[in-house]
PDB file of C-alpha atoms in Angstrom:
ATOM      1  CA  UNK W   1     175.054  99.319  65.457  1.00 45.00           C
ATOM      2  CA  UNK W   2     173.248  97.063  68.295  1.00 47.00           C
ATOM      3  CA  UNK W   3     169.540  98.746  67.024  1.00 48.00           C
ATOM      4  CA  UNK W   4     170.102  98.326  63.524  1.00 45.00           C
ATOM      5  CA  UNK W   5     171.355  94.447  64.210  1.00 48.00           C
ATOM      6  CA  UNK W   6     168.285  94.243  66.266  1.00 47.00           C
ATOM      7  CA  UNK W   7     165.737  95.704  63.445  1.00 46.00           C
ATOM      8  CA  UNK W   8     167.378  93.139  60.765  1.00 43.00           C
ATOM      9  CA  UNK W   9     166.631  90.665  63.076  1.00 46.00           C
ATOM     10  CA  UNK W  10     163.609  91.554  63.723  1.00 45.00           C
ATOM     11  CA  UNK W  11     162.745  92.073  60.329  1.00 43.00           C
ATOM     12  CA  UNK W  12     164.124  88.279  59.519  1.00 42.00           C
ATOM     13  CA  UNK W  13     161.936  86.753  62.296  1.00 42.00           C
ATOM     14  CA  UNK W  14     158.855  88.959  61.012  1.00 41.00           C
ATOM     15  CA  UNK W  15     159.904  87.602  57.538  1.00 42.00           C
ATOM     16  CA  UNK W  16     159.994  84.063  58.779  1.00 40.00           C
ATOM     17  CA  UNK W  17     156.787  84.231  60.438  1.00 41.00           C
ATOM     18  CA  UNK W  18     154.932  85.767  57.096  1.00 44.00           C
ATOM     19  CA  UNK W  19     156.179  82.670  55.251  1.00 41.00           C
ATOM     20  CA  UNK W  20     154.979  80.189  57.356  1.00 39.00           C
ATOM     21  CA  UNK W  21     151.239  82.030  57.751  1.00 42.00           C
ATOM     22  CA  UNK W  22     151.730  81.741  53.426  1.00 44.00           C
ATOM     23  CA  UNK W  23     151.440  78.149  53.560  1.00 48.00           C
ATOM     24  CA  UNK W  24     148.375  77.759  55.144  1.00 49.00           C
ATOM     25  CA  UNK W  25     146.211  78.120  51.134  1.00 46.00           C
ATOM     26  CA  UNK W  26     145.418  74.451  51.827  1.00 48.00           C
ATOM     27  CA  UNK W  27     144.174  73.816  55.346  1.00 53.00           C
ATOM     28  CA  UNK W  28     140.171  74.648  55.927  1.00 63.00           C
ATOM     29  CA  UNK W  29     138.609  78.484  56.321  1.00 64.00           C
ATOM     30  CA  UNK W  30     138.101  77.469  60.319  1.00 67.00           C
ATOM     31  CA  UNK W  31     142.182  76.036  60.201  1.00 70.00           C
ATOM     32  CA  UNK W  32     143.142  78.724  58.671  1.00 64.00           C
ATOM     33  CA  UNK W  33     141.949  80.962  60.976  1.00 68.00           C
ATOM     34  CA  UNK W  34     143.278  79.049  63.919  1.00 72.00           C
ATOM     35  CA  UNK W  35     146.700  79.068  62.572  1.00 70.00           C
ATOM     36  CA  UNK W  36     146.602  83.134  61.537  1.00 65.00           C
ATOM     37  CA  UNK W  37     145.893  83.515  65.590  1.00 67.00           C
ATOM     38  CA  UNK W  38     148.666  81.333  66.061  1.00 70.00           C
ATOM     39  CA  UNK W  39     151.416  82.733  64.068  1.00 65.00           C
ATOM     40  CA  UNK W  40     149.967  86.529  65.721  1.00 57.00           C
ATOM     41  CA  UNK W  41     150.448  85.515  68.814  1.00 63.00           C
ATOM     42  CA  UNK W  42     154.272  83.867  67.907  1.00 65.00           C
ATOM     43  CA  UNK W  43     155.060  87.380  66.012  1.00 63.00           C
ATOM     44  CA  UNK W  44     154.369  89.092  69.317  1.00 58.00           C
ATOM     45  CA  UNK W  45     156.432  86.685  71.288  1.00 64.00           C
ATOM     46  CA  UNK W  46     159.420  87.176  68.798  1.00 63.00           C
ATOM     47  CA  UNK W  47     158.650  91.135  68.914  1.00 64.00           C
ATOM     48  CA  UNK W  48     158.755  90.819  72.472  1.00 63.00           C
ATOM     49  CA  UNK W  49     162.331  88.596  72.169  1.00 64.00           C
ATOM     50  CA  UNK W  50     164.038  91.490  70.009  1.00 63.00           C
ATOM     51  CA  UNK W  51     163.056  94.193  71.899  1.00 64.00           C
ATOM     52  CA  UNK W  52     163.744  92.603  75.536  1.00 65.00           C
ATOM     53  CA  UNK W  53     167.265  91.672  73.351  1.00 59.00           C
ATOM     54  CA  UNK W  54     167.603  95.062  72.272  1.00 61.00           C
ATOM     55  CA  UNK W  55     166.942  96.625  75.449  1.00 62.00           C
ATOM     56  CA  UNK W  56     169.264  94.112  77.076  1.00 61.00           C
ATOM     57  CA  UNK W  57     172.372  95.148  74.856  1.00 55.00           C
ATOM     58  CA  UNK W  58     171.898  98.787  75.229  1.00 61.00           C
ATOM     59  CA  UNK W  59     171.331  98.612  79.591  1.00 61.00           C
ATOM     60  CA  UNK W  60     174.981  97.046  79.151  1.00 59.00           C
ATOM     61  CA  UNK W  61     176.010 100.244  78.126  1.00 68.00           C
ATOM     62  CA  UNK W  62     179.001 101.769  81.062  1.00 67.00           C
ATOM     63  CA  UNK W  63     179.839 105.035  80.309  1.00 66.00           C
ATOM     64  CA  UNK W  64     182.301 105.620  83.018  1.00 71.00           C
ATOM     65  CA  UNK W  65     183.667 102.025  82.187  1.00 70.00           C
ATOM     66  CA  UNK W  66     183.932 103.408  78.763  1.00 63.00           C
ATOM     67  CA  UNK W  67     185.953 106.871  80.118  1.00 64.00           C
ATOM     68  CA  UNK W  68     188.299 104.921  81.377  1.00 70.00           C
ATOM     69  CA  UNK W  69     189.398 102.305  78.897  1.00 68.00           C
ATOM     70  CA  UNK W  70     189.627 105.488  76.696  1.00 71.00           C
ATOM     71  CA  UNK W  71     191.951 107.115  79.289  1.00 68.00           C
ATOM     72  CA  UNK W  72     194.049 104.093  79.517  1.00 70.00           C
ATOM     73  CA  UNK W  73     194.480 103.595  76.022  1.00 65.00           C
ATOM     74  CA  UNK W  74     195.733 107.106  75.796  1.00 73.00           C
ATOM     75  CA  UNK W  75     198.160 106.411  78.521  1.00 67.00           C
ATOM     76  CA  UNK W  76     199.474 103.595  76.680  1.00 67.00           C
ATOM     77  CA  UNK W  77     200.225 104.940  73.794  1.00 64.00           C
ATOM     78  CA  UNK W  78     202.332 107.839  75.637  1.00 65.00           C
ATOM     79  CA  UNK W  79     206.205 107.453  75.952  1.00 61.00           C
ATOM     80  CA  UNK W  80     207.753 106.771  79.352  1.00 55.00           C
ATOM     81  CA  UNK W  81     209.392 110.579  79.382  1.00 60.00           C
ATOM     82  CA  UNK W  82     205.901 112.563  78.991  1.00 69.00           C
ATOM     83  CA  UNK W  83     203.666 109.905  81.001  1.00 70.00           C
ATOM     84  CA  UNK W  84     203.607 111.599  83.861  1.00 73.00           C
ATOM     85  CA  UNK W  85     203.317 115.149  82.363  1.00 72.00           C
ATOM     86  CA  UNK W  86     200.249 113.811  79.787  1.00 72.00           C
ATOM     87  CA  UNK W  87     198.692 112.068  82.873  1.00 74.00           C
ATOM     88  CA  UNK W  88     198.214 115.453  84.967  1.00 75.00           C
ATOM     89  CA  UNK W  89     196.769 116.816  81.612  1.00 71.00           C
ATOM     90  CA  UNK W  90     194.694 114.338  81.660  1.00 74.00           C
ATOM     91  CA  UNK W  91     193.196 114.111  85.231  1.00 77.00           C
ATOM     92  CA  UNK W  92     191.019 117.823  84.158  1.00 75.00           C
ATOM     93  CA  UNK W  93     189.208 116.097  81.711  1.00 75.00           C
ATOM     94  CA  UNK W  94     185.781 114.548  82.335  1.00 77.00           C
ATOM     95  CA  UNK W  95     186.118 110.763  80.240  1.00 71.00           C
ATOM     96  CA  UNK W  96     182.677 109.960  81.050  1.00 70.00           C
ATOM     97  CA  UNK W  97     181.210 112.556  79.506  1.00 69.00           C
ATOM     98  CA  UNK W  98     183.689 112.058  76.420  1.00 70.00           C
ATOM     99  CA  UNK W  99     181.927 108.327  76.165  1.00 65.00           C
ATOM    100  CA  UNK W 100     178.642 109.797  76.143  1.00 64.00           C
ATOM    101  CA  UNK W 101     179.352 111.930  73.905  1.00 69.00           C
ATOM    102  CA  UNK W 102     180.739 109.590  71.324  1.00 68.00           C
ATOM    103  CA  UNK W 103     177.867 106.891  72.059  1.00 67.00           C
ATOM    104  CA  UNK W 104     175.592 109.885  71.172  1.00 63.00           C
ATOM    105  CA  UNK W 105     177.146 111.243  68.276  1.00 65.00           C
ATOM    106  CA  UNK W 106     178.477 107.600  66.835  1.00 61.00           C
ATOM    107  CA  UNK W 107     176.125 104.718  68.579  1.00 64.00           C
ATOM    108  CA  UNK W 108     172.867 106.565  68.523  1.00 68.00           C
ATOM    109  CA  UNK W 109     172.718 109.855  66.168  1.00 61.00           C
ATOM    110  CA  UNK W 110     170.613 107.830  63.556  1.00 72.00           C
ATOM    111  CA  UNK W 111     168.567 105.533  65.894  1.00 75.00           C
ATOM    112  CA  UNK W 112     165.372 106.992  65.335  1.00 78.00           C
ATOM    113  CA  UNK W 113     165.510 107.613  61.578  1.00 79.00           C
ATOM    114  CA  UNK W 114     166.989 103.490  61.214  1.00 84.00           C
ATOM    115  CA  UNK W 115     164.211 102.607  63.367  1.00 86.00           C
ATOM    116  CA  UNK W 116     161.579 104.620  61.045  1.00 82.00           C
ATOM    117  CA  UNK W 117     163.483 103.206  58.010  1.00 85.00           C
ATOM    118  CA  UNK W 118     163.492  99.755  58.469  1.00 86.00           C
ATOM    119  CA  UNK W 119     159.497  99.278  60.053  1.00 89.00           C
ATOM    120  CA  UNK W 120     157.884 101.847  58.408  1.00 84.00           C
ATOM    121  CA  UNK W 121     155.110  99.820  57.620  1.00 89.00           C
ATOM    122  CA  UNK W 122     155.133  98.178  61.043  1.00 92.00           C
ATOM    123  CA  UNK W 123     153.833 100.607  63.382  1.00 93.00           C
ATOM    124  CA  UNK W 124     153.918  98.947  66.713  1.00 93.00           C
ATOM    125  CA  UNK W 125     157.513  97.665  65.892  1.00 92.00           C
ATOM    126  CA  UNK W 126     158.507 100.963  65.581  1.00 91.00           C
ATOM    127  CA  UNK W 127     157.339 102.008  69.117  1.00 94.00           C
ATOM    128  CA  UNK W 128     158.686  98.715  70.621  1.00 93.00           C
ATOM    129  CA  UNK W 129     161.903  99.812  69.732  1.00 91.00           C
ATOM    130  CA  UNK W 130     161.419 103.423  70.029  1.00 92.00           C
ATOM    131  CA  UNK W 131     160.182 103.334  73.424  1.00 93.00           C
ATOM    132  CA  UNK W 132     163.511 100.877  74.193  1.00 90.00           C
ATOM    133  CA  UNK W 133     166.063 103.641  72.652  1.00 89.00           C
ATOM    134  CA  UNK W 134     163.860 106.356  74.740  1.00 92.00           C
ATOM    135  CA  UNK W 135     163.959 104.424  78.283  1.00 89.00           C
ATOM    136  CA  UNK W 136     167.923 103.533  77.231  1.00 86.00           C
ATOM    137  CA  UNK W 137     168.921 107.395  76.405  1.00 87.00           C
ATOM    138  CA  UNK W 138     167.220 108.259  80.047  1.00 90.00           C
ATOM    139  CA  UNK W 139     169.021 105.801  81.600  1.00 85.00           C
ATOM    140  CA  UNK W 140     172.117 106.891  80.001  1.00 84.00           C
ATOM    141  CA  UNK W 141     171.353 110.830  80.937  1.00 85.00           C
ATOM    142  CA  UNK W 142     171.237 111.620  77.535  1.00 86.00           C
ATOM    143  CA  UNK W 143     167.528 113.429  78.261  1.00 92.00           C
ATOM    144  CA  UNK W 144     167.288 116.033  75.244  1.00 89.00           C
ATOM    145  CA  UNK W 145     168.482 112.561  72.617  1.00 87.00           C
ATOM    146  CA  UNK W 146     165.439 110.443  74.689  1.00 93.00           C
ATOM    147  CA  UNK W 147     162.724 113.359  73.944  1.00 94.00           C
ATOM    148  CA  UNK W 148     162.040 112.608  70.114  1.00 92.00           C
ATOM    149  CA  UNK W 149     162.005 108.590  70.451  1.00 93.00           C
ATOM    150  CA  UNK W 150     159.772 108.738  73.857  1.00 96.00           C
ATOM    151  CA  UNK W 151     157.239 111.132  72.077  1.00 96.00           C
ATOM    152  CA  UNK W 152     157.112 108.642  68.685  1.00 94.00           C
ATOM    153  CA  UNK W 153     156.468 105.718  70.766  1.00 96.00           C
ATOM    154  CA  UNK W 154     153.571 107.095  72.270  1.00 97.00           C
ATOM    155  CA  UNK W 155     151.831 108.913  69.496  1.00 97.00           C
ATOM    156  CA  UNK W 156     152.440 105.680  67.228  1.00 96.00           C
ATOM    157  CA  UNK W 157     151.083 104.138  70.343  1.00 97.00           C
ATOM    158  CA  UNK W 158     147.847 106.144  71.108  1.00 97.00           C
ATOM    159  CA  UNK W 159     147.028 106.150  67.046  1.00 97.00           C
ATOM    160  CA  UNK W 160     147.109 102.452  66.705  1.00 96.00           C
ATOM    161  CA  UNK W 161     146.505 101.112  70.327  1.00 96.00           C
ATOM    162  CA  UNK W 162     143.999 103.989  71.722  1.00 97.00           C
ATOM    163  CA  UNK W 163     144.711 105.324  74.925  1.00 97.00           C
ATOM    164  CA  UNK W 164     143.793 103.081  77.022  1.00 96.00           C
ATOM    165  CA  UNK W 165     146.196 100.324  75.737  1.00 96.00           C
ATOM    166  CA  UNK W 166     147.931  99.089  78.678  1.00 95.00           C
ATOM    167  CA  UNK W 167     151.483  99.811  75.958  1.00 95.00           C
ATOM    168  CA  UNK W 168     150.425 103.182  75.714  1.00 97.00           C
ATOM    169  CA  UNK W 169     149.629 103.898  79.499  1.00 97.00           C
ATOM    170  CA  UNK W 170     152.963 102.498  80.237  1.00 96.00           C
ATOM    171  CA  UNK W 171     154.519 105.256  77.334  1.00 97.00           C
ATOM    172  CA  UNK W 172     152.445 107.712  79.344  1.00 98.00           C
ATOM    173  CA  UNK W 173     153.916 107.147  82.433  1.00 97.00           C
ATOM    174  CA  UNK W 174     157.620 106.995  80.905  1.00 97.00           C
ATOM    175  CA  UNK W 175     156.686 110.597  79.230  1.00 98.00           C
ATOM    176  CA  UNK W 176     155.708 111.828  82.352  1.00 98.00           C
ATOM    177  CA  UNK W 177     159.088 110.490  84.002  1.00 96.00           C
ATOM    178  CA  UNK W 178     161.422 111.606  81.693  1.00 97.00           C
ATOM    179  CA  UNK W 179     159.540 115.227  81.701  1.00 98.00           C
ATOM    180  CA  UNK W 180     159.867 115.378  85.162  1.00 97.00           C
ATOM    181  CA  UNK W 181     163.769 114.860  84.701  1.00 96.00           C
ATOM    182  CA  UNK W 182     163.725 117.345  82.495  1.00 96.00           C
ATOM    183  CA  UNK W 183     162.429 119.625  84.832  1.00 96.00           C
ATOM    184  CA  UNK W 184     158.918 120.039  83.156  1.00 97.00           C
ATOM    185  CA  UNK W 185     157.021 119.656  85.829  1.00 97.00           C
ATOM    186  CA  UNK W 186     153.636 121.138  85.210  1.00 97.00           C
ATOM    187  CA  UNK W 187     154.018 119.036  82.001  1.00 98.00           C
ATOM    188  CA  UNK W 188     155.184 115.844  83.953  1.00 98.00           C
ATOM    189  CA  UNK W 189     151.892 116.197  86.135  1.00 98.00           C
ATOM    190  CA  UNK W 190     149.384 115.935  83.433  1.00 98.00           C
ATOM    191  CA  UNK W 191     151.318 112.652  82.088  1.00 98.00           C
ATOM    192  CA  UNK W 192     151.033 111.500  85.253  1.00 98.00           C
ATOM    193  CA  UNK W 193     147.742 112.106  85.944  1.00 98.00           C
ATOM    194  CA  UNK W 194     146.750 110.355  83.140  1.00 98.00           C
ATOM    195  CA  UNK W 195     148.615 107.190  83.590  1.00 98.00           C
ATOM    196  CA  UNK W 196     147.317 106.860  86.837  1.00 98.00           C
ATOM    197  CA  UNK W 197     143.398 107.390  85.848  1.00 98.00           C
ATOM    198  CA  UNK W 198     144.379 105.033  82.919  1.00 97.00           C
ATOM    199  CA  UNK W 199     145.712 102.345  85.125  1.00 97.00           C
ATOM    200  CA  UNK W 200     143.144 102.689  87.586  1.00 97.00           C
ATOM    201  CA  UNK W 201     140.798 101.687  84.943  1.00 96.00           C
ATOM    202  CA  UNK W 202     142.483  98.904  82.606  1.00 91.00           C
ATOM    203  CA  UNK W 203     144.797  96.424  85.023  1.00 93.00           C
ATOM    204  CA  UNK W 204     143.235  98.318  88.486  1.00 94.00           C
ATOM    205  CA  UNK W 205     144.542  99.533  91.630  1.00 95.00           C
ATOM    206  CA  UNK W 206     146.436  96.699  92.877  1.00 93.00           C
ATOM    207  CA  UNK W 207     148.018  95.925  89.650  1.00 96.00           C
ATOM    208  CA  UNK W 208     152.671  96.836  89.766  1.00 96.00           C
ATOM    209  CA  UNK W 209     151.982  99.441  86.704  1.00 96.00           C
ATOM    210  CA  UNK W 210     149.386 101.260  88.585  1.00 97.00           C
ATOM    211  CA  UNK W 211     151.408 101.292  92.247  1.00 98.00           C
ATOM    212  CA  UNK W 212     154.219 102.861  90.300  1.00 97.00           C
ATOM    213  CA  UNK W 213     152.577 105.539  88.654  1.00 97.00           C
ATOM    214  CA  UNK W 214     150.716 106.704  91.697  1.00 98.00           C
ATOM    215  CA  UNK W 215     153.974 106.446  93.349  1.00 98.00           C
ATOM    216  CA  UNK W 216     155.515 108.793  90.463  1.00 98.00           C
ATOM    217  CA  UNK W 217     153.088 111.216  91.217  1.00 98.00           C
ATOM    218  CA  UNK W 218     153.166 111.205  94.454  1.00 98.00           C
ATOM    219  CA  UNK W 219     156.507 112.033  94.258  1.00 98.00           C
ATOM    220  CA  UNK W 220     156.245 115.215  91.744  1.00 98.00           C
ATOM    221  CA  UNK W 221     153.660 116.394  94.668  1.00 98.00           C
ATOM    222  CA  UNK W 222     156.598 115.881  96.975  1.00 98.00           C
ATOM    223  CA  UNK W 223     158.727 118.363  94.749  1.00 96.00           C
ATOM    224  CA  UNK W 224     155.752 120.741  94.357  1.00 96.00           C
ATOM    225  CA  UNK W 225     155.237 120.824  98.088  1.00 97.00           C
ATOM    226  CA  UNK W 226     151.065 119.689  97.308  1.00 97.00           C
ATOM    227  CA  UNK W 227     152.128 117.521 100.460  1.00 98.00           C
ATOM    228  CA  UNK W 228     148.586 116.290 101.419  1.00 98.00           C
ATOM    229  CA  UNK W 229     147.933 114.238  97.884  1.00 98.00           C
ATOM    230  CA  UNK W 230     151.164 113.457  97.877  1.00 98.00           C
ATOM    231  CA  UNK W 231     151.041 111.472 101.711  1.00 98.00           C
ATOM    232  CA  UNK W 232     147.725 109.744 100.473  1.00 98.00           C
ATOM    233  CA  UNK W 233     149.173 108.616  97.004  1.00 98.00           C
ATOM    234  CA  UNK W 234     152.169 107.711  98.837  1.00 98.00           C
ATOM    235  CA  UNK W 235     150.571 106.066 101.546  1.00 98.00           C
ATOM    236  CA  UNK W 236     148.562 103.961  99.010  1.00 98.00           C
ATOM    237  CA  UNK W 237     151.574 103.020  96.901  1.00 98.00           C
ATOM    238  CA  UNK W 238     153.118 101.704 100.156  1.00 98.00           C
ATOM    239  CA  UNK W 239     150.100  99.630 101.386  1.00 98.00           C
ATOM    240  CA  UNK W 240     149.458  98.268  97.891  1.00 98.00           C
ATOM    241  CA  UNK W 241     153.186  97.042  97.139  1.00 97.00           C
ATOM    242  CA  UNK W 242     153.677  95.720 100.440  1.00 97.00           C
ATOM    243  CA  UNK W 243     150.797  93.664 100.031  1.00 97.00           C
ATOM    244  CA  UNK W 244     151.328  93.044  96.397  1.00 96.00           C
ATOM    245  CA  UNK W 245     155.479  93.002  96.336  1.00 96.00           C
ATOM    246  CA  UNK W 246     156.472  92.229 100.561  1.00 95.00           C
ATOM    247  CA  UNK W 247     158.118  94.443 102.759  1.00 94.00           C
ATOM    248  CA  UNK W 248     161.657  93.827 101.674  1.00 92.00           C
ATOM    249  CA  UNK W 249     160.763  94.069  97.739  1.00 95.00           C
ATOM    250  CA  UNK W 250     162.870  97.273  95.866  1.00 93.00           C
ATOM    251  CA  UNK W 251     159.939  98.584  94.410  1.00 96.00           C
ATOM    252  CA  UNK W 252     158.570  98.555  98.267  1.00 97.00           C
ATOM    253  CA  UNK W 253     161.496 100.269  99.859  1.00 96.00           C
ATOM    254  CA  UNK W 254     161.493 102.469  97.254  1.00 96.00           C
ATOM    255  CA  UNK W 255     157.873 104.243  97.924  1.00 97.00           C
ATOM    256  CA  UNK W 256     159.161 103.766 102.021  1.00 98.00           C
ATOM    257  CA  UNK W 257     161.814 105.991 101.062  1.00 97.00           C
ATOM    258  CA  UNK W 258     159.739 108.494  99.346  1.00 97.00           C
ATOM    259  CA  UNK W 259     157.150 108.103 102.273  1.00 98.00           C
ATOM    260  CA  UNK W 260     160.131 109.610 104.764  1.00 98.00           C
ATOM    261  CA  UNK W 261     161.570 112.661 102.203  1.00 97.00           C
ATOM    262  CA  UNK W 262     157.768 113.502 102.407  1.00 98.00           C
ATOM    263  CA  UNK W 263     157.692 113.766 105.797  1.00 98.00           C
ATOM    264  CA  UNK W 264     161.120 115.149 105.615  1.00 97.00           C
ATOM    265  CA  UNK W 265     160.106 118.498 103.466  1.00 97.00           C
ATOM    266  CA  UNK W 266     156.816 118.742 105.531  1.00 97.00           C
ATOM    267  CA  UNK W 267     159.278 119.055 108.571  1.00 97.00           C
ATOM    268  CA  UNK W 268     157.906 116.200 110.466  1.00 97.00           C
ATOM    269  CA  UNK W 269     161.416 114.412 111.438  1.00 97.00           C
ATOM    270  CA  UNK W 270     160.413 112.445 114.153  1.00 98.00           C
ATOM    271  CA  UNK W 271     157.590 110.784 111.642  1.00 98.00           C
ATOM    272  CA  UNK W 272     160.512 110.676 109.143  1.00 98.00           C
ATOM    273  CA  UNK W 273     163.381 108.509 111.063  1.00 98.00           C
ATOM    274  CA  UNK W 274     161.299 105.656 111.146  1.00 98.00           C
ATOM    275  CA  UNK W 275     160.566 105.262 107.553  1.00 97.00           C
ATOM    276  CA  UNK W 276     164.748 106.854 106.728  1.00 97.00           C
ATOM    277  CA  UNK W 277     165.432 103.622 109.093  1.00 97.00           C
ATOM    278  CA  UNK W 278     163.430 100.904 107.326  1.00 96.00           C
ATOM    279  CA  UNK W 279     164.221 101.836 103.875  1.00 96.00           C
ATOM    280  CA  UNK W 280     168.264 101.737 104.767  1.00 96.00           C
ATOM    281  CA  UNK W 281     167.725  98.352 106.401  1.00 96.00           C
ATOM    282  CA  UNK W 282     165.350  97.042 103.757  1.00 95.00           C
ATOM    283  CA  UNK W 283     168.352  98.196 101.168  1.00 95.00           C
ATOM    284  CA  UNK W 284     171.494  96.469 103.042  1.00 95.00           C
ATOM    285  CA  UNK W 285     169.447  93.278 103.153  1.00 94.00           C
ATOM    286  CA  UNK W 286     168.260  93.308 100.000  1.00 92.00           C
ATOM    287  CA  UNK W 287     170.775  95.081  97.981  1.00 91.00           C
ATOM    288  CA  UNK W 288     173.986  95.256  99.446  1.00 94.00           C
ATOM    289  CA  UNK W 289     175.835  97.632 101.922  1.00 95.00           C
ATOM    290  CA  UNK W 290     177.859  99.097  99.056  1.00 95.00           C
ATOM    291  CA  UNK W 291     174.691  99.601  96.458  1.00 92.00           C
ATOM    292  CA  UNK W 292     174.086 102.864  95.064  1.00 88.00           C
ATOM    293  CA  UNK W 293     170.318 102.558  96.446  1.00 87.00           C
ATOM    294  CA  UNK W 294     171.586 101.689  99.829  1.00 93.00           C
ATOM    295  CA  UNK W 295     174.443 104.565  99.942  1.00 93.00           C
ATOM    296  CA  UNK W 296     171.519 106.829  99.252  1.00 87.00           C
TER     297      UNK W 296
END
């Protein structure tokens, strides 16, 4: 229900913004093209607005919020004399995964074919929103329902865009995250790969987008035990968002982190501790004693 609000929306600002470039029969060839630039530029912006909207509503998603209000509910409608007898039923049954399975069945089943139905002849709306859905299923866990949408936004992406688009490096990288997830690695790798030669070319090497996919692959290297790429990709992540982000930043103490399981699996503990020590401190101060990130 939130995506298709968010396409008719989207479709009513679009609308909007065709009607006002219609009035422009009058003004000069040079104003005319002046104004054309300028309602391009303010469909992007409103683009932008729905999807950053869109992606909003779904991150506000709670599963095991969800598993519980369902639980309760049940409990309430029980009787006083088989409370206690439905609530020891109840405790063997998983209520966050009974939320996720009704968002995916009910919220989400027919995201990609609304999506497809309402911009079909709006291409790059389609993977705006696509490539939302994709990085909301992931987040969610739901990584076979996030497959379909992640691989639409970037073939719509690479067809329209070309691959070096910096939209379409960043649906690289997100393919080559969620693979990895999945367990794909090999497949992961070559996703990564190319998001990293991609960045490396288009916004450079100092650039946020191109510290975090060398620090995704540095991290697949990790799991495939190609430890020495994996320290110098690493190692460059770390220098370039410390300089870039500051030593305290989350995207910082994340690589830091990844620097010491590194060292960790190459059994080199003593070089380890430091770097286990500076991303837990880095964490309380930043994020909170009690923050998943930190209790990790």
């Amino acid at each position: 229900q939130v995506i298709v609000g968010c396409a008719v929306a989207a479709a009513l600002v679009l609308g909007l913004a065709g009607t006002t470039y219609g009035l422009n029969w009058a003004l000069s060839e040079r104003d005319r093209a002046e104004r054309a630039e300028k309602d391009a530029t303010q469909r992007a912006q409103d683009l932008e607005q729905v999807a950053d909207f869109q992606a909003a509503q779904l991150a506000a998603i709670n599963p095991p919020q969800m598993g519980a209000n369902i639980r309760e509910q049940i409990m309430q409608l029980a009787s006083a004399d088989s409370s206690a007898e439905l609530e020891r039923a109840l405790d063997s049954v998983n209520f966050t995964s009974v939320a996720l399975s009704a968002i995916e069945r009910d919220v989400f089943g027919e995201t990609v074919a609304t999506i497809d139905a309402q911009f079909a002849d709006q291409p790059l709306v389609q993977a705006t929103l696509l490539q939302s859905s994709a990085y909301t299923f992931e987040r969610l866990g739901l990584l076979q329902l996030a497959i379909e949408p992640q691989e639409r936004a970037l073939a719509i992406r690479r067809e329209v865009l070309g691959d070096m688009h910096p939209d379409t490096l960043r649906s690289v990288n997100n393919m080559g995250f969620l693979l990895e997830k999945l367990g794909r690695l090999e497949e992961a790798e070559a996703y990564y790969r190319e998001s990293v030669v991609g960045h490396r070319e288009v916004p450079g090497n100092d650039h946020p987008y191109t510290l975090g996919t060398i620090n995704n692959l540095g991290v697949l290297l990790t799991f495939t035990e190609r430890f020495n790429e994996a320290d110098r990709l690493l190692r460059e992540a770390l220098e370039g968002r410390t300089a870039l982000l500051g030593e305290t930043h989350r995207e910082t103490l994340e690589t830091v982190n990844n620097l010491a399981n590194l060292l960790e699996a190459r059994g080199m503990l003593d070089e380890s501790e430091p770097y286990c020590r500076r991303a837990l401190e880095g964490a309380r101060s930043t994020l909170g004693a009690a923050h998943p990130g930190t209790l990790l």
